[in-house]
Short mmCIF file of C-alpha atoms and ligand atoms in Angstrom, two decimals:
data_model
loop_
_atom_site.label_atom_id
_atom_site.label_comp_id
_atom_site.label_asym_id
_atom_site.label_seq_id
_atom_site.Cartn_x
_atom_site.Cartn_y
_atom_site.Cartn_z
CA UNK A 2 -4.42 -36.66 -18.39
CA UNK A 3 -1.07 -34.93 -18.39
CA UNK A 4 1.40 -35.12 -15.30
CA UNK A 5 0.32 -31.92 -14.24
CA UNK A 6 -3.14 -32.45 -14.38
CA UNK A 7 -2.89 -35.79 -12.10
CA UNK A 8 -1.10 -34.06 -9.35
CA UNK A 9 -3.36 -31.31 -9.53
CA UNK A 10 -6.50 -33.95 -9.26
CA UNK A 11 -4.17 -35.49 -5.89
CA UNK A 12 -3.51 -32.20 -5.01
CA UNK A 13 -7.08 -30.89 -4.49
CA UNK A 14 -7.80 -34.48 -3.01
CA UNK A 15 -5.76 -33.89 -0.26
CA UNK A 16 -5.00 -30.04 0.31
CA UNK A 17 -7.66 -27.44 2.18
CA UNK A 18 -8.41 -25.28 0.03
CA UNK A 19 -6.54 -22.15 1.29
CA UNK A 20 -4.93 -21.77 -1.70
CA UNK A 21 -6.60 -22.97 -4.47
CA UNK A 22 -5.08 -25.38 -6.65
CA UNK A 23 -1.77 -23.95 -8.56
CA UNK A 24 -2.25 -23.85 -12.48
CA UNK A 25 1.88 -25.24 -11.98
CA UNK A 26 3.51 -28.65 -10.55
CA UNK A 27 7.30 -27.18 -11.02
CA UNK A 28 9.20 -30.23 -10.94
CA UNK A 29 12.69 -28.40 -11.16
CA UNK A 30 14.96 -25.55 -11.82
CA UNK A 31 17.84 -24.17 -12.67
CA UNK A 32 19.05 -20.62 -12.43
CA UNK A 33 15.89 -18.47 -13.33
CA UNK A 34 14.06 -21.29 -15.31
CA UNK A 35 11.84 -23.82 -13.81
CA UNK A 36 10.46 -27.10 -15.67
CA UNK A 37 7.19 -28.60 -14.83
CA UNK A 38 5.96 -31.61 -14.57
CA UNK A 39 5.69 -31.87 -18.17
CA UNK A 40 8.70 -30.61 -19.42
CA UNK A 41 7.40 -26.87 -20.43
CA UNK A 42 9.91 -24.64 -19.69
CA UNK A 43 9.61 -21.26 -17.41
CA UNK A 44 11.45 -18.02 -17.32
CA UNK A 45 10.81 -17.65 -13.33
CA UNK A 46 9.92 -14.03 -12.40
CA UNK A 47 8.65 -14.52 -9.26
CA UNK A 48 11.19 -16.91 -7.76
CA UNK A 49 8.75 -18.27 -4.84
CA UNK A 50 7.50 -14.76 -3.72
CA UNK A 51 10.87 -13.52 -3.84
CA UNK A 52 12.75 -16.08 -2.01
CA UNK A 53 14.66 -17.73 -4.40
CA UNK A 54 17.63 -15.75 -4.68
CA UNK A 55 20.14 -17.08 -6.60
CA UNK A 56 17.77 -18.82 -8.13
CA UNK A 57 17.23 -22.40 -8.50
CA UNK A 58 19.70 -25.00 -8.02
CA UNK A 59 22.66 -22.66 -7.48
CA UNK A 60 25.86 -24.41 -7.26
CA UNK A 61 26.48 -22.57 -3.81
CA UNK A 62 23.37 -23.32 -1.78
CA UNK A 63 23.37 -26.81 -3.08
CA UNK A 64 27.16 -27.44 -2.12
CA UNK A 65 26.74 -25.90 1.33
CA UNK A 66 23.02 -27.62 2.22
CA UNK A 67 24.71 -30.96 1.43
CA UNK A 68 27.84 -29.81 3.19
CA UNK A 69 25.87 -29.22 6.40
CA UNK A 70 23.47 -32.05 5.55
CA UNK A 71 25.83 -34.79 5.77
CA UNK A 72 27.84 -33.07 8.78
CA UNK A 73 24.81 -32.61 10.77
CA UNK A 74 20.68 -31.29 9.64
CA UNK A 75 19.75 -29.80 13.21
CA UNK A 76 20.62 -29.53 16.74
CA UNK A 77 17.22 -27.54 18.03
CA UNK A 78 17.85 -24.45 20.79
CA UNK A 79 19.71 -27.20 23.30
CA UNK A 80 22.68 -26.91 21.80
CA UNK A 81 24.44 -24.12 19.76
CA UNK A 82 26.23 -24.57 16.29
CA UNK A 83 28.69 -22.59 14.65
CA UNK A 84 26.28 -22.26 11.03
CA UNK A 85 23.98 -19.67 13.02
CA UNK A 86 26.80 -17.76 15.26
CA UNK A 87 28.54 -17.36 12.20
CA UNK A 88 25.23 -16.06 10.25
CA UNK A 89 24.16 -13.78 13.08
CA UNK A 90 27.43 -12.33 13.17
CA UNK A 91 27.44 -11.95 9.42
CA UNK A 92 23.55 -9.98 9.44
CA UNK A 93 24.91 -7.66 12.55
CA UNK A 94 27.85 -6.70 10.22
CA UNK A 95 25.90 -6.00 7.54
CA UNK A 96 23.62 -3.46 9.51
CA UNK A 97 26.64 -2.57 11.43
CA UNK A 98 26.42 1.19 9.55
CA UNK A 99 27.63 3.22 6.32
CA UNK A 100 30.67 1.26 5.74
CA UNK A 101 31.31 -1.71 4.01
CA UNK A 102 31.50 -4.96 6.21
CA UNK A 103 34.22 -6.76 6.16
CA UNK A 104 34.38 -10.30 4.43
CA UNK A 105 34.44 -13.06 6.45
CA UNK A 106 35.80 -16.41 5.12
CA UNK A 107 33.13 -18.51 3.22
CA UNK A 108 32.48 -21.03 6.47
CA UNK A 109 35.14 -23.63 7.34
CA UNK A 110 37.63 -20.86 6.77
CA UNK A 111 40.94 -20.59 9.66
CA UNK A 112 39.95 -16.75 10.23
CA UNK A 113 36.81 -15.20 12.36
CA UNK A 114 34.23 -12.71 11.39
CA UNK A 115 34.80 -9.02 12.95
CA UNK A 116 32.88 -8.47 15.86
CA UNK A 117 29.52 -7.18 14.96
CA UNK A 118 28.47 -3.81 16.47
CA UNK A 119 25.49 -3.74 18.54
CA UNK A 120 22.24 -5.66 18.29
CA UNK A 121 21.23 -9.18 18.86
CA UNK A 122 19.09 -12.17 16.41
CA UNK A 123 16.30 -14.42 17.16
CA UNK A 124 16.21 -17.02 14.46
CA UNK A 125 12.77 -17.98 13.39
CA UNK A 126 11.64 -20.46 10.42
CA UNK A 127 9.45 -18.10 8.48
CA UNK A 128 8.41 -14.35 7.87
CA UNK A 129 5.45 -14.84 10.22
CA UNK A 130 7.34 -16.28 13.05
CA UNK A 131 9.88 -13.57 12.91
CA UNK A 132 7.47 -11.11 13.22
CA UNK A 133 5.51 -13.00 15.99
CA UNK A 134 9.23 -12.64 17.88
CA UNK A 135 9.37 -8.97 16.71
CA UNK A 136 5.75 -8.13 18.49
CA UNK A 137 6.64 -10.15 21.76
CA UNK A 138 10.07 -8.18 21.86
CA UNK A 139 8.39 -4.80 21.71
CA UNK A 140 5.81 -6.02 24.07
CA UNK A 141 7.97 -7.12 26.45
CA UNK A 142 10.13 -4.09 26.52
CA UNK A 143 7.49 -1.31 26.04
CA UNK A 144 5.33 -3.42 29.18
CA UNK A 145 1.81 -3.21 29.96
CA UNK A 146 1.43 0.80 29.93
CA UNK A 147 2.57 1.35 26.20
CA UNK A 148 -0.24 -1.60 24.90
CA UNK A 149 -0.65 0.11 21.37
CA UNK A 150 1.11 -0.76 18.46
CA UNK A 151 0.55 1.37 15.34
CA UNK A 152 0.14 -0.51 11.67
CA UNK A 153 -0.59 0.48 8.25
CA UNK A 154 -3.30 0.12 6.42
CA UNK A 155 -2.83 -1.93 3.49
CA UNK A 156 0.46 -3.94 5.04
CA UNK A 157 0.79 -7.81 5.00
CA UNK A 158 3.17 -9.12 7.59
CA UNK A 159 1.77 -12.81 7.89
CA UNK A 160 -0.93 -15.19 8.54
CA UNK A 161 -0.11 -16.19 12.41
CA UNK A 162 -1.90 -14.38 14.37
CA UNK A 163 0.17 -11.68 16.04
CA UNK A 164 1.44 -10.76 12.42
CA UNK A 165 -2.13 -10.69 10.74
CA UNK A 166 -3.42 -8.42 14.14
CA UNK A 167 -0.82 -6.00 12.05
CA UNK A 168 -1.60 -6.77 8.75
CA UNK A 169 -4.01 -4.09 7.13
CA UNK A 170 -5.78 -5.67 4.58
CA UNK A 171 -9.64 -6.01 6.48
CA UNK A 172 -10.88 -8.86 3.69
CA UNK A 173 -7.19 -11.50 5.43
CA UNK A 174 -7.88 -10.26 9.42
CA UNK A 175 -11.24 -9.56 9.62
CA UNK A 176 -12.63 -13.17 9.56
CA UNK A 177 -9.73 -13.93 12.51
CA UNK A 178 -10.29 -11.52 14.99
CA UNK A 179 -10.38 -10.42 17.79
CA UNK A 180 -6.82 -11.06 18.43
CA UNK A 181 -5.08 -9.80 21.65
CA UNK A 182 -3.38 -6.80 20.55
CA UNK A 183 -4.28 -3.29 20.22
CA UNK A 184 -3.12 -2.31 16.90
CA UNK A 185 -3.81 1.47 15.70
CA UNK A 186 -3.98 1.42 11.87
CA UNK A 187 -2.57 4.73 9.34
CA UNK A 188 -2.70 5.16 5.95
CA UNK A 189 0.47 3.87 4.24
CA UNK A 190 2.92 6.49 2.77
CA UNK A 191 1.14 9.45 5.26
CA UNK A 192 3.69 11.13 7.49
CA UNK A 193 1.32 13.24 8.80
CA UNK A 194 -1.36 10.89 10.41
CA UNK A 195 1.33 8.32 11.20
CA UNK A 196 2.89 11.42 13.50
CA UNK A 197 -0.61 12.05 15.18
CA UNK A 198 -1.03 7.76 16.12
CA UNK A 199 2.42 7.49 17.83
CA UNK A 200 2.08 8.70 21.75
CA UNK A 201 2.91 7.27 25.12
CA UNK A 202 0.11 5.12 24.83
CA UNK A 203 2.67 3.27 21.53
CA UNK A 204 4.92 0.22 22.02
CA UNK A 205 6.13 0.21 18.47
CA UNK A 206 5.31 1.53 15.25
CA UNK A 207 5.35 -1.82 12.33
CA UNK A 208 6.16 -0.83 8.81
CA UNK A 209 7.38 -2.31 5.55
CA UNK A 210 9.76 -0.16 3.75
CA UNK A 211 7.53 -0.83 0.47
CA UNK A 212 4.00 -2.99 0.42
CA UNK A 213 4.97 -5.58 -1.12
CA UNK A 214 1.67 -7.65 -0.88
CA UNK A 215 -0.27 -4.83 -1.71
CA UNK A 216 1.76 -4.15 -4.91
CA UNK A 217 5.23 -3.09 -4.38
CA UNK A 218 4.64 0.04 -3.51
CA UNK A 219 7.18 2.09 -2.66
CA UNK A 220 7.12 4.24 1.08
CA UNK A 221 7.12 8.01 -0.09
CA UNK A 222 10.09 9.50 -0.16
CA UNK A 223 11.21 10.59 4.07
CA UNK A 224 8.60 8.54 5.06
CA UNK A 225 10.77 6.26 7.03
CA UNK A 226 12.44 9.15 8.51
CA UNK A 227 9.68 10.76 9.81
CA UNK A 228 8.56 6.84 11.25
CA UNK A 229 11.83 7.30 12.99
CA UNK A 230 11.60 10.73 14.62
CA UNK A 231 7.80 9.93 15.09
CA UNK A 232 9.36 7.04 17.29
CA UNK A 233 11.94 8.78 18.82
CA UNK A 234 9.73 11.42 20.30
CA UNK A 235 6.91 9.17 21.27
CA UNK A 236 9.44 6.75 23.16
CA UNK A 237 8.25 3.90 20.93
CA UNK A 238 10.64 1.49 19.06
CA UNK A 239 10.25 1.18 14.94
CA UNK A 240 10.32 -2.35 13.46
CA UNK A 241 10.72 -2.66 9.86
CA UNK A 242 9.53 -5.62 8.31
CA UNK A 243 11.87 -6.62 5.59
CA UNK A 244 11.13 -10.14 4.96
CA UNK A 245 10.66 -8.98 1.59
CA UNK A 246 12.36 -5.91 0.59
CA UNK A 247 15.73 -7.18 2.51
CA UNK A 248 18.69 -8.71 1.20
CA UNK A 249 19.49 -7.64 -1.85
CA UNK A 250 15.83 -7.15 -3.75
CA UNK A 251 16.01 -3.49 -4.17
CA UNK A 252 19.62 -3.29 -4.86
CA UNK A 253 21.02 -2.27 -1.08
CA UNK A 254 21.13 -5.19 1.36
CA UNK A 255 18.56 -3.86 3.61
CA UNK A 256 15.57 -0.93 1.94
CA UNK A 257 16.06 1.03 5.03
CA UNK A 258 19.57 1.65 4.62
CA UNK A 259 18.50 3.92 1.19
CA UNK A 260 16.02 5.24 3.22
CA UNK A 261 18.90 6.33 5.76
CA UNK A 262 16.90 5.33 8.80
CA UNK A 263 17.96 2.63 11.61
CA UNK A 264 14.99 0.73 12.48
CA UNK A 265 14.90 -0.96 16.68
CA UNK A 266 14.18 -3.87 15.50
CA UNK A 267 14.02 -5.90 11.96
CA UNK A 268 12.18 -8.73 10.50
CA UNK A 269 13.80 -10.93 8.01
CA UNK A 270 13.12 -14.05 5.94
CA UNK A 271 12.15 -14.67 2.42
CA UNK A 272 15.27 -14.45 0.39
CA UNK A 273 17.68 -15.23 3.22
CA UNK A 274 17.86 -18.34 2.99
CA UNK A 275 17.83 -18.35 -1.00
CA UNK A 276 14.96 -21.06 -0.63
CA UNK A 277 15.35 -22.67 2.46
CA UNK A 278 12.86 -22.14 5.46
CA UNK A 279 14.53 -19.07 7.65
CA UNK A 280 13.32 -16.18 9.54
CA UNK A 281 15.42 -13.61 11.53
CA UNK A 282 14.27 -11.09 13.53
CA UNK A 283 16.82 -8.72 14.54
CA UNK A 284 16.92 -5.94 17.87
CA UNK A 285 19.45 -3.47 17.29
CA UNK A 286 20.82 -1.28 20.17
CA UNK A 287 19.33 -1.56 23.30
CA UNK A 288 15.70 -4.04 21.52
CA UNK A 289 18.63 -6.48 21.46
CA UNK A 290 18.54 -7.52 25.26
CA UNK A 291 14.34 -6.87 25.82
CA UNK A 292 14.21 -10.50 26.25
CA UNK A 293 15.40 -12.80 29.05
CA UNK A 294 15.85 -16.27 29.12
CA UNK A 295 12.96 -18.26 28.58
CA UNK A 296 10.71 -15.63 26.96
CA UNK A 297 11.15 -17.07 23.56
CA UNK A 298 11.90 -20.35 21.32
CA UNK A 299 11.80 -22.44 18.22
CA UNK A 300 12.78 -25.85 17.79
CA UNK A 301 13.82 -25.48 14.11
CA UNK A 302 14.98 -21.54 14.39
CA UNK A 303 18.76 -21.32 13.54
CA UNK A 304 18.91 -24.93 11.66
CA UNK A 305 22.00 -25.02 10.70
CA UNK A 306 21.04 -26.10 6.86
CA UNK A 307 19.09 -23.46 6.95
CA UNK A 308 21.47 -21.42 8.23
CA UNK A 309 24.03 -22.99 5.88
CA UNK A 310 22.07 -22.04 2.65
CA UNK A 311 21.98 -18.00 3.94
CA UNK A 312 25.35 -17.81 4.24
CA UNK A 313 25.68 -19.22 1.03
CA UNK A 314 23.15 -16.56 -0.45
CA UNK A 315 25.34 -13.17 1.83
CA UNK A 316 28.59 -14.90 0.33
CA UNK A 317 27.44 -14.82 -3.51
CA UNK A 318 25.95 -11.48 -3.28
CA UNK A 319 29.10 -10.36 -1.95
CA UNK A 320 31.35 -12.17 -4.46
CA UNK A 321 29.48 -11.57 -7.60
CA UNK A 322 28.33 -8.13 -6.92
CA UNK A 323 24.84 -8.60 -6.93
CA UNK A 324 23.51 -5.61 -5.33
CA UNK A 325 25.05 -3.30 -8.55
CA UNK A 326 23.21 -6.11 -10.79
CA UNK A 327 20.31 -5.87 -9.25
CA UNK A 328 20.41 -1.99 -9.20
CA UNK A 329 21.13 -2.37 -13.25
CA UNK A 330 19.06 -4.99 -14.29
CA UNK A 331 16.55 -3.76 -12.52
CA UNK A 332 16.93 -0.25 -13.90
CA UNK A 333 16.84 -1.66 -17.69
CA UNK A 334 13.86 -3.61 -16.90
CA UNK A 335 11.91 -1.10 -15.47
CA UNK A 336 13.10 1.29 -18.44
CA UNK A 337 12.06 -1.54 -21.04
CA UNK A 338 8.75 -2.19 -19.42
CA UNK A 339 8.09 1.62 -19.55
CA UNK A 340 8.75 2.08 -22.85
CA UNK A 341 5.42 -0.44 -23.69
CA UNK A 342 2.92 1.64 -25.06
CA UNK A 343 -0.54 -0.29 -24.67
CA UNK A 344 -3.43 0.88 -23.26
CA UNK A 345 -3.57 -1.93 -20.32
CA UNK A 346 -0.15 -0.16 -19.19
CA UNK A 347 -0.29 2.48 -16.45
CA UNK A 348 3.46 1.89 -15.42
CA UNK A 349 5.78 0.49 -13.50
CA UNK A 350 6.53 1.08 -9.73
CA UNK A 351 9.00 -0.60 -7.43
CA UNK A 352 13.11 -0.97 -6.97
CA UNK A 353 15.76 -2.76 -8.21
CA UNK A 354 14.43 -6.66 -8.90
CA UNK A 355 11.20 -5.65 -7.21
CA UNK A 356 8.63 -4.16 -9.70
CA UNK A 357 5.02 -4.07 -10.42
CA UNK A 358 3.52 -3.08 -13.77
CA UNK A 359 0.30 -1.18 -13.88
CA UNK A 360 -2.09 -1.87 -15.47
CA UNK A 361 -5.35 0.47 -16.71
CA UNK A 362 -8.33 -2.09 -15.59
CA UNK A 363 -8.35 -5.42 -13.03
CA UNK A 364 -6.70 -7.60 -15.85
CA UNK A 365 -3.78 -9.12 -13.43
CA UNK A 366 -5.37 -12.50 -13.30
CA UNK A 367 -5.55 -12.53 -17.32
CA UNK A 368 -2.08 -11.03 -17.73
CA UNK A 369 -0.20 -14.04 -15.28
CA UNK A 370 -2.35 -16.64 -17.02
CA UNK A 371 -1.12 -15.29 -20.42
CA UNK A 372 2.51 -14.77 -19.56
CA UNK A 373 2.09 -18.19 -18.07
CA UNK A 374 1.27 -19.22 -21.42
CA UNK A 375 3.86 -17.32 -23.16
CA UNK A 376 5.99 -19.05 -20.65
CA UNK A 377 6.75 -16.66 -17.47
CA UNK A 378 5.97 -16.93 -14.24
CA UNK A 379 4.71 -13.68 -13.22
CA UNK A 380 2.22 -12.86 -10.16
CA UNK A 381 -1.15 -11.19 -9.90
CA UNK A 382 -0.13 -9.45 -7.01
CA UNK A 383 -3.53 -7.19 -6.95
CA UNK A 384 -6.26 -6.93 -9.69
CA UNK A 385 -4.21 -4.02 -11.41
CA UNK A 386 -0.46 -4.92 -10.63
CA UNK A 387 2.04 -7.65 -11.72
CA UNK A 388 4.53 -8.67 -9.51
CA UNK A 389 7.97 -9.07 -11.06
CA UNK A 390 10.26 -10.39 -8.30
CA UNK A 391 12.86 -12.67 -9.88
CA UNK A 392 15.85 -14.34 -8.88
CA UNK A 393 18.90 -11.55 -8.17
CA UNK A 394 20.75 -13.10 -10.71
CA UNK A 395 18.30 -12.18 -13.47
CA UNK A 396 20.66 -11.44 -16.92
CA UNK A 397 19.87 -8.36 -18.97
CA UNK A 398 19.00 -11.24 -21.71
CA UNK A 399 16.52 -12.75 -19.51
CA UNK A 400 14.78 -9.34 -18.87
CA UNK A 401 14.70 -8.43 -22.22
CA UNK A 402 13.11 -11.81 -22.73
CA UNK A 403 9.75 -10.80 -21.33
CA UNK A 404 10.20 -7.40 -22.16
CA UNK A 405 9.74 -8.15 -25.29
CA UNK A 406 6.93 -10.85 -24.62
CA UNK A 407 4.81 -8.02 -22.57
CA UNK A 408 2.98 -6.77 -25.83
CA UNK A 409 1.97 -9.82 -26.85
CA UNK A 410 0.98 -11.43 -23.73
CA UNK A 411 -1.15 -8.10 -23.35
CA UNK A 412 -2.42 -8.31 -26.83
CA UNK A 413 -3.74 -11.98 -25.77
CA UNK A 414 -5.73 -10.16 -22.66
CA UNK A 415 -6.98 -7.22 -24.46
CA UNK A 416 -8.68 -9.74 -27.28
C1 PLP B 512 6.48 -8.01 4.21
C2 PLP B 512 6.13 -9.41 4.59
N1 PLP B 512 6.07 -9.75 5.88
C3 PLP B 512 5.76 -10.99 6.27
C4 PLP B 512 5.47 -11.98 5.37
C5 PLP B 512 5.11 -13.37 5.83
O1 PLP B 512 6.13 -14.24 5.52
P1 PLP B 512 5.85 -15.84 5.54
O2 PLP B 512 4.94 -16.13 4.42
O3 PLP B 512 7.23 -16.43 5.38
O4 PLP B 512 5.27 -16.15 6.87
C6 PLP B 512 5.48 -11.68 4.01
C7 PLP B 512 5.12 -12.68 3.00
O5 PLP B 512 4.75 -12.40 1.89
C8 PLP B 512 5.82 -10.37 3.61
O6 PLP B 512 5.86 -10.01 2.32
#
């Protein structure tokens, strides 16, 4: 039995079954490649459901998580540290507006941040629990005459339970329900129909800027606009969810700010913390103070390794420029990957390092096990997508890599 087989076997043993059992034990990384547990080696697309984003065992994240490690691992919500001022301050800077934020010394530097412009963080340890904090803000501000909040159909924004009361996908919520919240659900990408749900019966209108779950799928173009004015006129405050689409994936630090539209309030996690556990959700303006003391907590929120490790990943896609590599890596992939001619290839969709290829039938399954084979971690993101959402530092070598492995690996799948 091979190494990867006998931690499966424990695996199963000892897991509920939620997920399965993964066809990989990854026993370690480095950059975008990962190693399992018997020495095959990876090119990581997926990077953890696009978490990972300097990939793996950058020498940044490691030298400030053992930095912070060894000075001190956590101090819960008793007692403040200066690891999550100084990352909250950083975040409010970068949605400060259209002009570039001032850089802050890398921590344990003599000067101070700017002050950040308006808006306020609750520091959460996951995408969930930010969004659980995003749907108690809005609740608490909008009060018990505005109990609606308006979702789209076909959005994932988490497993607790306030976030999958939001999440439209019927075959994750339905067996879970009912669930305490009122939740008025659109069709995703439909200005129209999202205008005629918001009134003054609406807390707060929930969006992603692109489904992500549901196959990076990219919000029509003045979608998020209209979501904004729709808001504005109703009264109601827009959250956007960016746990995945934030921080550098599309090639802009935050989706929206393409989009040109200011959200209320913003959910953040995922890639953050470059692999460690984080989740932020963010109140700009005036959804910054709609909580008062004692409304809301987490032990762990704001760790400071945690918090260490994001400001690791905000100071290296600063210094190495990784939003323009994103934007051009991601470009030439997408252009490579378009240029396949095969008849399981519809296309490709998505933004910067976040991209789905099409395919023509409900092959995704065969297509990750094959790349798998061919040595690529990709993800079956739906029956008919492919989920390519690699580390930001992906080289134009690496994507060429399984740009030209795509034929083959499809060639595997059609036979
Ligand atoms: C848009 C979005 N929101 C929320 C979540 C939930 O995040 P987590 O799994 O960290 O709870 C995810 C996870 O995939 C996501 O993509």
């Amino acid at each position: 039995m091979s190494e990867t087989e006998a931690l499966q076997k424990r695996f199963a043993a000892t897991f509920m079954p939620n997920y399965g059992v993964p066809p990989v034990a990854i026993s370690r990384g480095q950059g975008c490649r990962v190693w399992d547990a018997d020495g095959r080696e990876y090119l990581d697309l997926i990077a953890g459901i696009a978490v990972s984003s300097l990939g793996h065992a950058h020498p940044a994240i490691v030298e400030a998580v053992s930095r912070q490690v060894a000075e001190v691992a956590h101090t819960s919500n008793l007692f403040l540290h200066e690891r999550e001022v100084e990352l909250a301050e950083r975040v409010l800077c970068l949605l400060g507006g259209d002009d570039p934020p001032q850089t802050p010394p890398a921590h344990g530097g003599a000067a101070r941040p700017p002050v950040p412009p308006g808006g306020r963080v609750f520091f959460a340890n996951s995408g969930a629990e930010a969004n659980e904090a995003a749907v108690k803000l809005v609740r608490r501000i909008a009060g018990p005459g505005r109990p609606v909040i308006v979702a789209a159909e076909r959005s994932f924004h988490g497993r607790t339970m306030g976030a999958l009361a939001l999440t439209g996908k019927e075959s994750i919520r339905a067996p879970f329900g009912p669930f305490g919240l009122t939740v008025r659900f659109v069709p995703y990408g439909d200005a129209r129909a999202l205008r005629a749900a918001v009134g003054s019966d609406t807390a707060a209108v929930f969006l992603e800027p692109g489904l992500g779950e549901s196959g990076v799928v990219p919000a029509p173009e003045g979608y998020l606009r209209a979501a904004r004015e729709a808001c504005d006129q109703a009264g109601a405050l827009l959250v956007l969810d960016e746990i995945q689409s934030g921080i550098g994936r599309t090639g802009a630090w935050f989706a929206h700010q393409t989009a040109g539209v200011r959200p209320d309030v913003l959910t953040l996690a995922k890639g953050l913390g470059g692999g460690l556990p984080i989740g932020l959700c963010v109140g700009l303006g005036a959804a910054g103070a709609g909580f008062a003391k004692g409304d809301h907590g987490s032990t762990f929120g704001g760790n400071p390794v945690a918090c260490a490790a994001a400001l690791a990943v905000l100071d290296t896609i600063e210094r190495d420029g990784l939003l323009a590599h994103v934007t051009a890596v991601g470009e030439h992939l997408a252009a490579g990957l378009g240029g396949i001619s095969h008849p399981l290839v519809a296309g490709v969709r998505g933004t910067g390092l976040w991209r789905a290829v099409v395919l023509t039938a409900a092959v995704a399954a065969e297509v990750e096990a094959a790349a798998r084979r061919a040595g690529f971690l990709v993800n079956a993101v739906q029956p008919d997508a492919v989920r390519l959402a690699p580390p930001l530092i992906l080289s134009i070598a690496e994507a060429d890599q399984f740009t030209a492995a795509l034929p083959g690996i499809l060639a595997e799948v059609s036979s």
